[in-house]
Coordinates of C-alpha atoms in Angstrom, one line a residue:
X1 CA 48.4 -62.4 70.7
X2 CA 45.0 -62.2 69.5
X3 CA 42.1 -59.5 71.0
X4 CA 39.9 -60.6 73.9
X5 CA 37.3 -58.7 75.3
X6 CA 37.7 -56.2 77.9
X7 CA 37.7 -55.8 81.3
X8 CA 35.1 -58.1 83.5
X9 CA 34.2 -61.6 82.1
X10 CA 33.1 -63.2 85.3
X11 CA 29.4 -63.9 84.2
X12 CA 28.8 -64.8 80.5
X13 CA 25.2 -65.5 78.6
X14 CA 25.6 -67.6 76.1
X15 CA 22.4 -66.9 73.8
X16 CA 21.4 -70.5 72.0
X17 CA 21.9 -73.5 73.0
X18 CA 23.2 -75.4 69.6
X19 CA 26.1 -77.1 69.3
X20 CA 28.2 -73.7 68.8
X21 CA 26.9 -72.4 72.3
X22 CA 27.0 -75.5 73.8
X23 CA 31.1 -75.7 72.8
X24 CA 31.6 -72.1 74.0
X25 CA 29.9 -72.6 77.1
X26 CA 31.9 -75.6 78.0
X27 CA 35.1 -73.8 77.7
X28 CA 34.0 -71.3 79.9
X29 CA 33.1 -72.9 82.1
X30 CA 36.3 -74.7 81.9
X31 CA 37.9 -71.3 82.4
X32 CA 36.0 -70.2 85.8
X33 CA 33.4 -68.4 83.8
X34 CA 29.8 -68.4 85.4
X35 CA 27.9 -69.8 82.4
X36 CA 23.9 -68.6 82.0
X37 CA 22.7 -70.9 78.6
X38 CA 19.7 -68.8 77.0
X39 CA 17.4 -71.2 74.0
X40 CA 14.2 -70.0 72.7
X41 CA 13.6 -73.9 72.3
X42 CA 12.4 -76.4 74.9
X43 CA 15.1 -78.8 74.0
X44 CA 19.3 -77.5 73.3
X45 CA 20.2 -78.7 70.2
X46 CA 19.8 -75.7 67.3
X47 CA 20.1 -76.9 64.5
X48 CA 20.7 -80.5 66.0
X49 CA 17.0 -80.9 67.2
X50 CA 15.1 -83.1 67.7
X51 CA 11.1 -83.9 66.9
X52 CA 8.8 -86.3 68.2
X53 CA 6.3 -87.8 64.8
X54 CA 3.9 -90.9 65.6
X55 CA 6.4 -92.7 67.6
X56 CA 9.4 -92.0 65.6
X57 CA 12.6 -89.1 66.9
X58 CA 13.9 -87.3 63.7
X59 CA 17.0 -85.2 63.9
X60 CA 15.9 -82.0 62.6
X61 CA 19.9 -81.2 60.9
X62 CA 22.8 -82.4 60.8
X63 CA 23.3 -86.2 60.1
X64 CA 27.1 -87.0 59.8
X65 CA 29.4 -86.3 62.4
X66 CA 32.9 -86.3 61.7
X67 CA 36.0 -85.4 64.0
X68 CA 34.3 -86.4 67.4
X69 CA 38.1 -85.4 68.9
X70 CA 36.7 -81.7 68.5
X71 CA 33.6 -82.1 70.7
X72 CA 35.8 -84.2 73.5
X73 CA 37.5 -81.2 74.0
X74 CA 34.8 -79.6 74.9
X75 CA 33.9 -82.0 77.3
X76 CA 37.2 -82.3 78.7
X77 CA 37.3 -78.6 79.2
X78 CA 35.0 -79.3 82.3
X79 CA 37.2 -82.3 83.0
X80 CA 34.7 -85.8 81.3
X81 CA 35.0 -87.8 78.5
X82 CA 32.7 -87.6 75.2
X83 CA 32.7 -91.4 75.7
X84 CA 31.3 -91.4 79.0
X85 CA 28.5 -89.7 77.4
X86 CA 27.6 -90.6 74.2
X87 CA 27.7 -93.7 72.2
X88 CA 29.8 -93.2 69.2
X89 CA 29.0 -96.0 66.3
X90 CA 31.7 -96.0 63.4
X91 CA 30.2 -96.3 60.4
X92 CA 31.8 -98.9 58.0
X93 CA 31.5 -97.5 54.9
X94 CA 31.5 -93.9 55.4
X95 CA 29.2 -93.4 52.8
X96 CA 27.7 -95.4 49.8
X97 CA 27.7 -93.3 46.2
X98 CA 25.1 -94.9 43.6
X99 CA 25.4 -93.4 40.6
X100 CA 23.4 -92.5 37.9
X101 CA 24.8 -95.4 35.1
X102 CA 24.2 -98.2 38.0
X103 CA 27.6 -98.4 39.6
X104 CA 28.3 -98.4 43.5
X105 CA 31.1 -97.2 45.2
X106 CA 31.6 -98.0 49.2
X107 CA 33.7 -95.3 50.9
X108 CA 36.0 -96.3 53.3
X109 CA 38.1 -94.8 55.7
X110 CA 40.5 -97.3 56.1
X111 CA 43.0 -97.1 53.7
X112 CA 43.8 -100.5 52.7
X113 CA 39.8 -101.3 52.6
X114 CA 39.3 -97.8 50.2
X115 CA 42.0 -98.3 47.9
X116 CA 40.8 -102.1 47.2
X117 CA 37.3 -100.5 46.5
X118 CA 38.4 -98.0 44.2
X119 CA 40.5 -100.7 42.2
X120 CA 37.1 -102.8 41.9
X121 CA 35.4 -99.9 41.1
X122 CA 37.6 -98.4 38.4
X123 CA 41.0 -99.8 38.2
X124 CA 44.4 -99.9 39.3
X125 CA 45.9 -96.5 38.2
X126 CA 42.8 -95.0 39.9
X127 CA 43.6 -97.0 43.1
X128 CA 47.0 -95.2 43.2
X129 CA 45.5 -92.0 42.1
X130 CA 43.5 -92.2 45.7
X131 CA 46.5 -93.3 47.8
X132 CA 48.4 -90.2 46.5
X133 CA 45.1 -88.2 47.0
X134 CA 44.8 -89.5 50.7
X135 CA 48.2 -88.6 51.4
X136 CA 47.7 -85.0 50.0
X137 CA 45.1 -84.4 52.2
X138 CA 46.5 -85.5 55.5
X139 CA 49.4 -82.9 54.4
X140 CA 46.4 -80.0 53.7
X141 CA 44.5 -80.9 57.0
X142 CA 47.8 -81.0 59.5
X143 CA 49.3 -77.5 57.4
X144 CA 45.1 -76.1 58.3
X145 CA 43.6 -77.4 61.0
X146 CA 45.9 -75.1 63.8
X147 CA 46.6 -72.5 62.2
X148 CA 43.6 -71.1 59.7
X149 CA 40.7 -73.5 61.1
X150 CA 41.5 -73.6 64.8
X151 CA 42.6 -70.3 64.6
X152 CA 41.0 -66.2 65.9
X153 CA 42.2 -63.6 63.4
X154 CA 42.1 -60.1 64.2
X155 CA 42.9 -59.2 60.6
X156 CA 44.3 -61.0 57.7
X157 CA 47.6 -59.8 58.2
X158 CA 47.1 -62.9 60.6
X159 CA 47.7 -65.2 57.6
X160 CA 51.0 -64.2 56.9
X161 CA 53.0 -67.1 58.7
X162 CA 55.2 -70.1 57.2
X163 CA 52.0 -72.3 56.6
X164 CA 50.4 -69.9 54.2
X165 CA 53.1 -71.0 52.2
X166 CA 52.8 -74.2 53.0
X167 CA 50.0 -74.3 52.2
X168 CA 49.9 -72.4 48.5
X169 CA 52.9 -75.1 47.9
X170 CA 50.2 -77.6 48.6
X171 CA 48.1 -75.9 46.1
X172 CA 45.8 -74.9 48.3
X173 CA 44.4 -71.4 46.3
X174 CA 43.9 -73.3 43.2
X175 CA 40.4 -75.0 42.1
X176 CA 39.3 -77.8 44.1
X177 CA 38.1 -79.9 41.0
X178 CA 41.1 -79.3 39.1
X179 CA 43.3 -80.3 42.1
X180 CA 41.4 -83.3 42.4
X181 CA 41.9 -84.4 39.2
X182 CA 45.4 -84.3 39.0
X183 CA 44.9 -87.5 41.6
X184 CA 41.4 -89.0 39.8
X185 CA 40.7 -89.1 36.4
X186 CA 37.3 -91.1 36.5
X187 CA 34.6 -88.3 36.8
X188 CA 32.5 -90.6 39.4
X189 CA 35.3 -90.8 41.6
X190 CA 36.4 -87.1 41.5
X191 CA 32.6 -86.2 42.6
X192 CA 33.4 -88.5 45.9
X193 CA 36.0 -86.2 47.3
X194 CA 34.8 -82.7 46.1
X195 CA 31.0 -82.9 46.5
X196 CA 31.9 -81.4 50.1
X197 CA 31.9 -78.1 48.2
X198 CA 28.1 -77.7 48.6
X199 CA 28.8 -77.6 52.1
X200 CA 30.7 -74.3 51.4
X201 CA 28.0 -73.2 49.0
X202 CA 31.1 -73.0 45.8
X203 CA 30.7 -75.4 43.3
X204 CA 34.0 -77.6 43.2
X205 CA 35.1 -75.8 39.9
X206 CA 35.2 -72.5 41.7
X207 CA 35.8 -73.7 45.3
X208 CA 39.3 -73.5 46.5
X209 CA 40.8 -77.0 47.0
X210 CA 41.9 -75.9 50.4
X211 CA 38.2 -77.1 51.4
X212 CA 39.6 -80.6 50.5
X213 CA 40.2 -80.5 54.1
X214 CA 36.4 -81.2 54.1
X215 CA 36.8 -84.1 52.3
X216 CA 39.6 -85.6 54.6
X217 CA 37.3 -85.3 57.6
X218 CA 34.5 -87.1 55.6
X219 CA 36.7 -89.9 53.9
X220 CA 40.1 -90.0 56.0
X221 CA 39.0 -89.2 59.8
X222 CA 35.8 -91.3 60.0
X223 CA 32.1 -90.7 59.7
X224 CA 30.2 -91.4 63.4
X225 CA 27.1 -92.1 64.4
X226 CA 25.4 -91.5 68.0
X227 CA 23.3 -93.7 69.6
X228 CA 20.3 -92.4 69.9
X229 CA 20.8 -90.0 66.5
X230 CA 22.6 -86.9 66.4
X231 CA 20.3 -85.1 68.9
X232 CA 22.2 -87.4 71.4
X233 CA 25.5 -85.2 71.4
X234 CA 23.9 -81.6 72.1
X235 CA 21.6 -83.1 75.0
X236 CA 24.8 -84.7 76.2
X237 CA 26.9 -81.7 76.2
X238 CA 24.2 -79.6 77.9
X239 CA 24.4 -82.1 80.3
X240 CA 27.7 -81.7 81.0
X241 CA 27.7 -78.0 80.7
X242 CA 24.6 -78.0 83.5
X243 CA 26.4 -80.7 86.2
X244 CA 29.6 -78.3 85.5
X245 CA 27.6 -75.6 87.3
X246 CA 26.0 -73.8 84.1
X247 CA 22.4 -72.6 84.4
X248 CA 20.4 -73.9 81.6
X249 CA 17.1 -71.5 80.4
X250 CA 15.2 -73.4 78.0
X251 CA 12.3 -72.5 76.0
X252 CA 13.3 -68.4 76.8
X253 CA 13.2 -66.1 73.6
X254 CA 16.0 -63.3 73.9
X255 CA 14.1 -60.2 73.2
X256 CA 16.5 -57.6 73.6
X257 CA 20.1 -56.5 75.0
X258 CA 20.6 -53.9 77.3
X259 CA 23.8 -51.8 77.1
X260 CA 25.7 -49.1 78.7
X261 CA 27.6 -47.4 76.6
X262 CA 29.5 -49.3 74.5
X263 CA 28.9 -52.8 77.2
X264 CA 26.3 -55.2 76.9
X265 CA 24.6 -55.4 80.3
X266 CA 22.1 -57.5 80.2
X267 CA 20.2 -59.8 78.0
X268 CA 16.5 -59.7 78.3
X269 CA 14.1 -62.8 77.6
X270 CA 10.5 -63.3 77.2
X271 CA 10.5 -64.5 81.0
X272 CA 13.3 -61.8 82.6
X273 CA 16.3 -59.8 82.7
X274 CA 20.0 -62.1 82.8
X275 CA 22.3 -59.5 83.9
X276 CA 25.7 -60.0 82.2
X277 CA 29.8 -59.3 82.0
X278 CA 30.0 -60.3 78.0
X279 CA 28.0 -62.1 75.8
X280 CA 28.3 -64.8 72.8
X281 CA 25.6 -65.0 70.2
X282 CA 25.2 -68.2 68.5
X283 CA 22.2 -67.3 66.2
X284 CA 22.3 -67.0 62.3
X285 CA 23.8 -63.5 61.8
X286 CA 20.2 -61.5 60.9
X287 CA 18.7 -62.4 64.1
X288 CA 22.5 -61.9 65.8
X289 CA 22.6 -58.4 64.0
X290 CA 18.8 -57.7 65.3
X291 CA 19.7 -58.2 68.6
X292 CA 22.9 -56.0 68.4
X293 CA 21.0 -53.4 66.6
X294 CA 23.4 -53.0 63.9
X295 CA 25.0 -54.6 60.6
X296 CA 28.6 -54.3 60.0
X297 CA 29.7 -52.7 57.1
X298 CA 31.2 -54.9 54.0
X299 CA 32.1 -53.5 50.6
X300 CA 30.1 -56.4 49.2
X301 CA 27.0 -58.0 50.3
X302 CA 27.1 -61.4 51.9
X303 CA 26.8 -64.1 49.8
X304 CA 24.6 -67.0 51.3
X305 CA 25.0 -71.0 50.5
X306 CA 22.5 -73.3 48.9
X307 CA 19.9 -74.3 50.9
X308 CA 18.3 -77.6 51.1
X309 CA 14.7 -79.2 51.4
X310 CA 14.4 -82.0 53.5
X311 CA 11.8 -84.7 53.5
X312 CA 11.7 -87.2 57.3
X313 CA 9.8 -90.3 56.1
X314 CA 9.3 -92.8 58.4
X315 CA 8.4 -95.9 56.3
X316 CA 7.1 -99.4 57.3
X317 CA 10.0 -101.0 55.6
X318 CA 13.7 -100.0 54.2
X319 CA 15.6 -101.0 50.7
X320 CA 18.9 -103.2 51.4
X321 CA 20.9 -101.4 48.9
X322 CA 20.8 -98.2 51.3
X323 CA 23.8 -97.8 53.8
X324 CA 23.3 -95.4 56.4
X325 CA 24.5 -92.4 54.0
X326 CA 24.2 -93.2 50.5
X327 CA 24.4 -90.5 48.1
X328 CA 22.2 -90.8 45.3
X329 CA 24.5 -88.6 42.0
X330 CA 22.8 -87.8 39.2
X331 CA 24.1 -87.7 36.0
X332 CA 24.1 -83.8 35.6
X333 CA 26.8 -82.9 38.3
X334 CA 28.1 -79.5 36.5
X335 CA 24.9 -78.4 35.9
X336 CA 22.9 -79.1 39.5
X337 CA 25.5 -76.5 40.8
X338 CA 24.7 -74.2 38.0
X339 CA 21.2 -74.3 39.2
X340 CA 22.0 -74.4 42.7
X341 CA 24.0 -71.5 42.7
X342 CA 23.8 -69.4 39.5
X343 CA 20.4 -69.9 38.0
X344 CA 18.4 -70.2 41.4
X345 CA 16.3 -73.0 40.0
X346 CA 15.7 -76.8 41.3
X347 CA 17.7 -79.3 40.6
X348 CA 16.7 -80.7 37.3
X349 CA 18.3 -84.4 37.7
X350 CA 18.4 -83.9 41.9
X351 CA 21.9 -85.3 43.9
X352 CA 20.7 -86.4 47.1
X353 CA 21.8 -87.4 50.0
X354 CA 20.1 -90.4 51.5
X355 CA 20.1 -90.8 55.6
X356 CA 18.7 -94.2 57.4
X357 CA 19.3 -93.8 61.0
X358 CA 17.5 -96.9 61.9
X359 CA 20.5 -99.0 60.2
X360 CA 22.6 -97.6 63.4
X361 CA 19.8 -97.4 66.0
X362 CA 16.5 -99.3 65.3
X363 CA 15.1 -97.1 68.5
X364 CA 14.5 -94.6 66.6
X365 CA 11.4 -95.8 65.3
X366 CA 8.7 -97.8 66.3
X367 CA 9.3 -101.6 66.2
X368 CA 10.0 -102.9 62.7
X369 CA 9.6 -99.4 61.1
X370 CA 12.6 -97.5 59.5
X371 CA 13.6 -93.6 59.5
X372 CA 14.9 -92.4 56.2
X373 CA 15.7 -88.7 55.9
X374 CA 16.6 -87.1 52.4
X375 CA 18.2 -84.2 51.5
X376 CA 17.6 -82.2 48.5
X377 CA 20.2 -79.4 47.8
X378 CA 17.9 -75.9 46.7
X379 CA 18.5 -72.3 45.8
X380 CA 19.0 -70.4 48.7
X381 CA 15.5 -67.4 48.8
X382 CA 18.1 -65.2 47.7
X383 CA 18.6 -66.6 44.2
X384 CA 15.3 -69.2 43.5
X385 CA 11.7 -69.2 45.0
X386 CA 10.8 -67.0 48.2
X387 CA 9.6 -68.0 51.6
X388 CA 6.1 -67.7 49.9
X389 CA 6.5 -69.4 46.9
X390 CA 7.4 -72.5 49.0
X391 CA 3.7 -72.9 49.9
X392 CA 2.6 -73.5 47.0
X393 CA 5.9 -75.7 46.1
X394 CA 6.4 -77.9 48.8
X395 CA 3.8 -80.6 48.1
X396 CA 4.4 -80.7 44.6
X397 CA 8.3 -81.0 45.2
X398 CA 7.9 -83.5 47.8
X399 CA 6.6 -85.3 45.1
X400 CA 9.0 -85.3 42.4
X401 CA 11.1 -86.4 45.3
X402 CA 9.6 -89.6 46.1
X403 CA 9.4 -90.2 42.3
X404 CA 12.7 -90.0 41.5
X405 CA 14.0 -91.8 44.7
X406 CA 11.5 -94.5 42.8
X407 CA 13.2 -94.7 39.4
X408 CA 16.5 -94.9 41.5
X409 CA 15.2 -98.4 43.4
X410 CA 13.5 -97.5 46.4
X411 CA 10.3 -99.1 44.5
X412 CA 7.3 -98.4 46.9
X413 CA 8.8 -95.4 48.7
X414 CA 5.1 -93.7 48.8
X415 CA 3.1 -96.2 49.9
X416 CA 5.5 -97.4 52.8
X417 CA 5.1 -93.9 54.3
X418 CA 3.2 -93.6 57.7
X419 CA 4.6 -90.6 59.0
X420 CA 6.3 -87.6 57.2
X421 CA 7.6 -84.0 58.0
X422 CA 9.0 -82.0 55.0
X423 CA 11.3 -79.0 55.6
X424 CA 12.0 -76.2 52.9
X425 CA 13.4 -72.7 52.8
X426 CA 10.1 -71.3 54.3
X427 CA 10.8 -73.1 57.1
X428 CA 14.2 -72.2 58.0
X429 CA 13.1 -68.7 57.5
X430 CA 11.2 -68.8 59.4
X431 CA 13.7 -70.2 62.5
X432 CA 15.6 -66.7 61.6
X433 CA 18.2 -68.2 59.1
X434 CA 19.5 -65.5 56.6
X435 CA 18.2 -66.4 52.9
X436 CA 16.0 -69.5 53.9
X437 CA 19.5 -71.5 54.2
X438 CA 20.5 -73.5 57.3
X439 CA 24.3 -73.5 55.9
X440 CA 24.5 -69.7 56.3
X441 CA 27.1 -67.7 54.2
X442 CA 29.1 -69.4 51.7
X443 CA 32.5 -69.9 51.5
X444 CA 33.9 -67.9 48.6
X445 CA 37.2 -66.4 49.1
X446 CA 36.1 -63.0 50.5
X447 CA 33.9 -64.6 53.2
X448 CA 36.6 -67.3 54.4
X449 CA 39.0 -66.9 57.3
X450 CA 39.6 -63.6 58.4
X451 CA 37.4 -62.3 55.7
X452 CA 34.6 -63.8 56.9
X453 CA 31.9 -62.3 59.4
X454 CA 34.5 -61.7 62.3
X455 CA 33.6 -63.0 65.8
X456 CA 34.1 -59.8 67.9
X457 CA 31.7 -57.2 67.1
X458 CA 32.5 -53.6 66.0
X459 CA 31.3 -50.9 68.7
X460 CA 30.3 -54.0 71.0
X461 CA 33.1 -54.3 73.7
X462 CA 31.8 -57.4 75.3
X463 CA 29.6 -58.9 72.4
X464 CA 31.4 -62.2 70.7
X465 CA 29.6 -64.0 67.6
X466 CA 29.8 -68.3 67.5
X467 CA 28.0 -70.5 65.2
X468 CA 28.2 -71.0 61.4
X469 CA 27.9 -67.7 60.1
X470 CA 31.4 -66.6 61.8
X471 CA 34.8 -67.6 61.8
X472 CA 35.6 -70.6 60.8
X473 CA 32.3 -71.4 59.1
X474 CA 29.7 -74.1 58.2
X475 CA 29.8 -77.6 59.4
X476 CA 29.4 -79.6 62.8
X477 CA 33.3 -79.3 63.6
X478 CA 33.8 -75.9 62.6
X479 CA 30.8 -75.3 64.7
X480 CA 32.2 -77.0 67.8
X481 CA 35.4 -75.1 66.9
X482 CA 33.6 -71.9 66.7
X483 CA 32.7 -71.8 70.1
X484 CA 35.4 -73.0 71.4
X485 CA 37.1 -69.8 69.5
X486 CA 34.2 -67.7 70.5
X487 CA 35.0 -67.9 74.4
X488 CA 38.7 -67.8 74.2
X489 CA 38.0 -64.6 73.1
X490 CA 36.5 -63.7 76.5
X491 CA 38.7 -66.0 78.3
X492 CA 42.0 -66.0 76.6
X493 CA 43.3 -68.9 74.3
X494 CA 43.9 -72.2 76.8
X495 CA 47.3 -74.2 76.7
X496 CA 47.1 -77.3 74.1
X497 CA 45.7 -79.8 75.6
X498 CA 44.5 -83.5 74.3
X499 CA 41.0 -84.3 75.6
X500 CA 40.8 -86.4 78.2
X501 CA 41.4 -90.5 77.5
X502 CA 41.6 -89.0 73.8
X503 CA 43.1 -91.6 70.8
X504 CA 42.5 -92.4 68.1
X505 CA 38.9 -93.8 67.7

């Protein structure tokens, strides 16, 4: 039985209206909580914005979505469907990988489809390397997903139970890359299923290969796409949350918390006062800490993840060789994580990943126009250039962007561009995200599971943390999970339940 908060939970405030507040506040409203949504923005959505350029609607963060099941349940928590709501596309492949000698790999997430790809690509012994592999991590996702993922822990004592052991037997502390390998021997293929460690902000040689799990939900589970881009699954669950009686304040800045003792009674906005039984704060942990007034103690200091500069372009024509996420490798794989997270310098032969939204939804730009968004990985503010030094940096960077996507055959890249926004650390430190990241605190050992920034807050009796930077961590379904674990802890942990008209997709 894990800790809720105390006595009355009839009114919550949910403060920010991104996917992790948008999760909590559908389960509780799905527990008879009365549900008062609080975003500084016009729009809910977080991270998952959107922005209006010359005709064309860029997501402003996340791009793949994996493991839809996770936001049904949310929805189903006020009794709908995901379906009914949004448009999910499957994308077929998951992902193309163009690496830096030429070769293409299409990922699949049909079995039979990926194993013939990786035979083509690089043989049969590597083809039965990936069916072992695929097996391996359907074993690591079903021994994780319940019980350390979907999971409060009130200490790590909380670990101690049968699938820990399961889960060491499935070599689950050891070193991602190294457990890879013992599947995949070609060095091209390896960087497929581990590259999901910049997500956690460990390169795959130090990560443990219990974040393979990652790596299932990219290549295993299916990689979706909304209609309408990824903005269309935040607008939708507002929408839900607001016809299942939850009042929505957009475009409200939280300015402070009032308190009685050690109760938070109120949370006070640029435009009133929201009286208040508890409380879940879904912004990035400095501006959550702010607001509480306090900074819990650790014996060592948190450790933030990469962070990444991203570059909207929407061009007047596209490059056939791009599928909707193609990630662009270069050649230097050990060493862009060295600079990434050890040196705290950019990436010297830049991995990229490659978005085209208009392949799934041409109506996201104007009429025979494409949307391409690229991701650069970059030293978090931390480790490589400050908030400041990105001034001067950003144009020149955006630069040696578009030159190397160039050289890797998007010939013409810079002239085709009619509209573009560019997006570095300065930017997302300037939305309040600790270290100029928008991945939050990496996943080493000593800042995963119950280790991790813990939801309930110390001397806060009715304060609960949701979002990225708490349990279980970075990600769009650990985010959805995170508020779903965020107001059981006001509400109490539901029965199991399927969502509703869930199956497989």
């Amino acid at each position: 039985m894990t800790r809720t908060v105390p006595g009355r939970t009839d009114h919550v405030v949910v403060v920010g209206a991104g996917l992790a507040g948008l999760s909590a506040a559908l389960h509780l409203l799905g527990s008879g909580r009365r549900v008062t949504l609080v975003e500084r923005d016009p729009l809910p959505g977080g991270r998952a914005g959107r922005r209006e350029l010359g005709g064309y609607h860029l997501d402003t963060g996340p791009t793949v979505l994996t493991m839809p099941d996770l936001a049904d349940e949310a929805f189903a928590a006020v009794g709908e469907r995901l379906r009914d709501r949004v448009e999910l596309l499957p994308l077929h492949p998951a992902y193309r990988a163009a690496f830096a000698d030429g070769a293409t790999l299409d990922v699949h997430t049909e079995a039979d489809a990926m194993e013939a790809e990786v035979e083509r690509f690089a043989g049969a012994r590597e083809a039965s390397g990936y069916r072992r592999l695929r097996h391996w991590l359907g074993r690591l996702y079903a021994v994780q997903m319940r019980r350390f993922i979907d999971a409060n822990f009130d200490s790590p004592l909380g670990l101690l139970t049968p699938d820990l052991a399961r889960l060491a037997a499935l070599g689950g502390f050891g070193r991602l890359d190294a457990r890879i390998g013992r599947f995949l021997t070609d060095e091209r293929l390896k960087r497929v299923f581990s590259f999901q460690a910049l997500y956690a902000g460990v390169a795959p040689a130090r990560a443990l290969a219990a974040y393979a799990v990652i790596a299932y939900m990219d290549t295993v589970a299916g990689v979706y796409f909304p209609r309408g881009g990824m903005h269309a699954l935040p607008r939708a669950m507002a929408a839900a949350a607001a016809d299942a009686g939850a009042e929505l304040r957009l475009g409200e800045d939280v300015t402070r918390l009032e308190r009685s003792g050690t109760r938070i009674t109120a949370v006070v906005t640029d435009r009133g006062r929201v009286p208040c039984d508890a409380v879940v704060l879904t912004p990035d942990l400095p501006l959550a800490h702010r607001l509480l007034g306090r900074r819990p103690r650790r014996p060592l200091a948190l450790r933030h993840a990469p962070s990444a500069v991203v570059l909207h372009a929407g061009t007047t024509r596209t490059w056939p060789h791009l599928a909707h996420h193609t990630l662009s490798f270069g050649a230097q794989w050990r060493r862009t994580f060295d600079e990434l997270t050890r040196n705290g310098t950019l990436m010297t032969d830049p991995s990229l990943l490659i978005t085209r939204p208009t392949a799934g939804d041409p109506a996201l730009a104007p009429e025979g126009r494409h949307l391409h968004y690229v991701l650069a990985p970059c030293p978090n503010t931390d480790i490589g250039p400050g908030a400041r030094e990105w001034a001067d940096l950003a144009p020149r960077y955006r630069d040696r962007l578009l030159a190397t996507l160039e050289r890797r055959g998007l010939t013409g890249i810079a002239a085709a561009v009619e509209e573009e926004c560019l997006v570095t650390p300065a930017d997302w430190t300037a939305q309040g995200h600790g270290a100029g990241t928008p991945f939050s605190v990496a996943h080493t050992f000593a800042q995963t599971g119950p280790f991790r920034p813990r939801n309930l807050v110390r001397g806060t009796d009715n304060a609960v943390l949701a979002g990225c930077g708490t349990t279980p961590g970075v990600g769009v379904p650990t985010v959805l999970v995170s508020g779903k674990l965020a107001a059981a802890r006001i509400a109490g942990t539901p029965a199991r339940r399927r969502p509703a008209g869930s199956g497989r997709r």
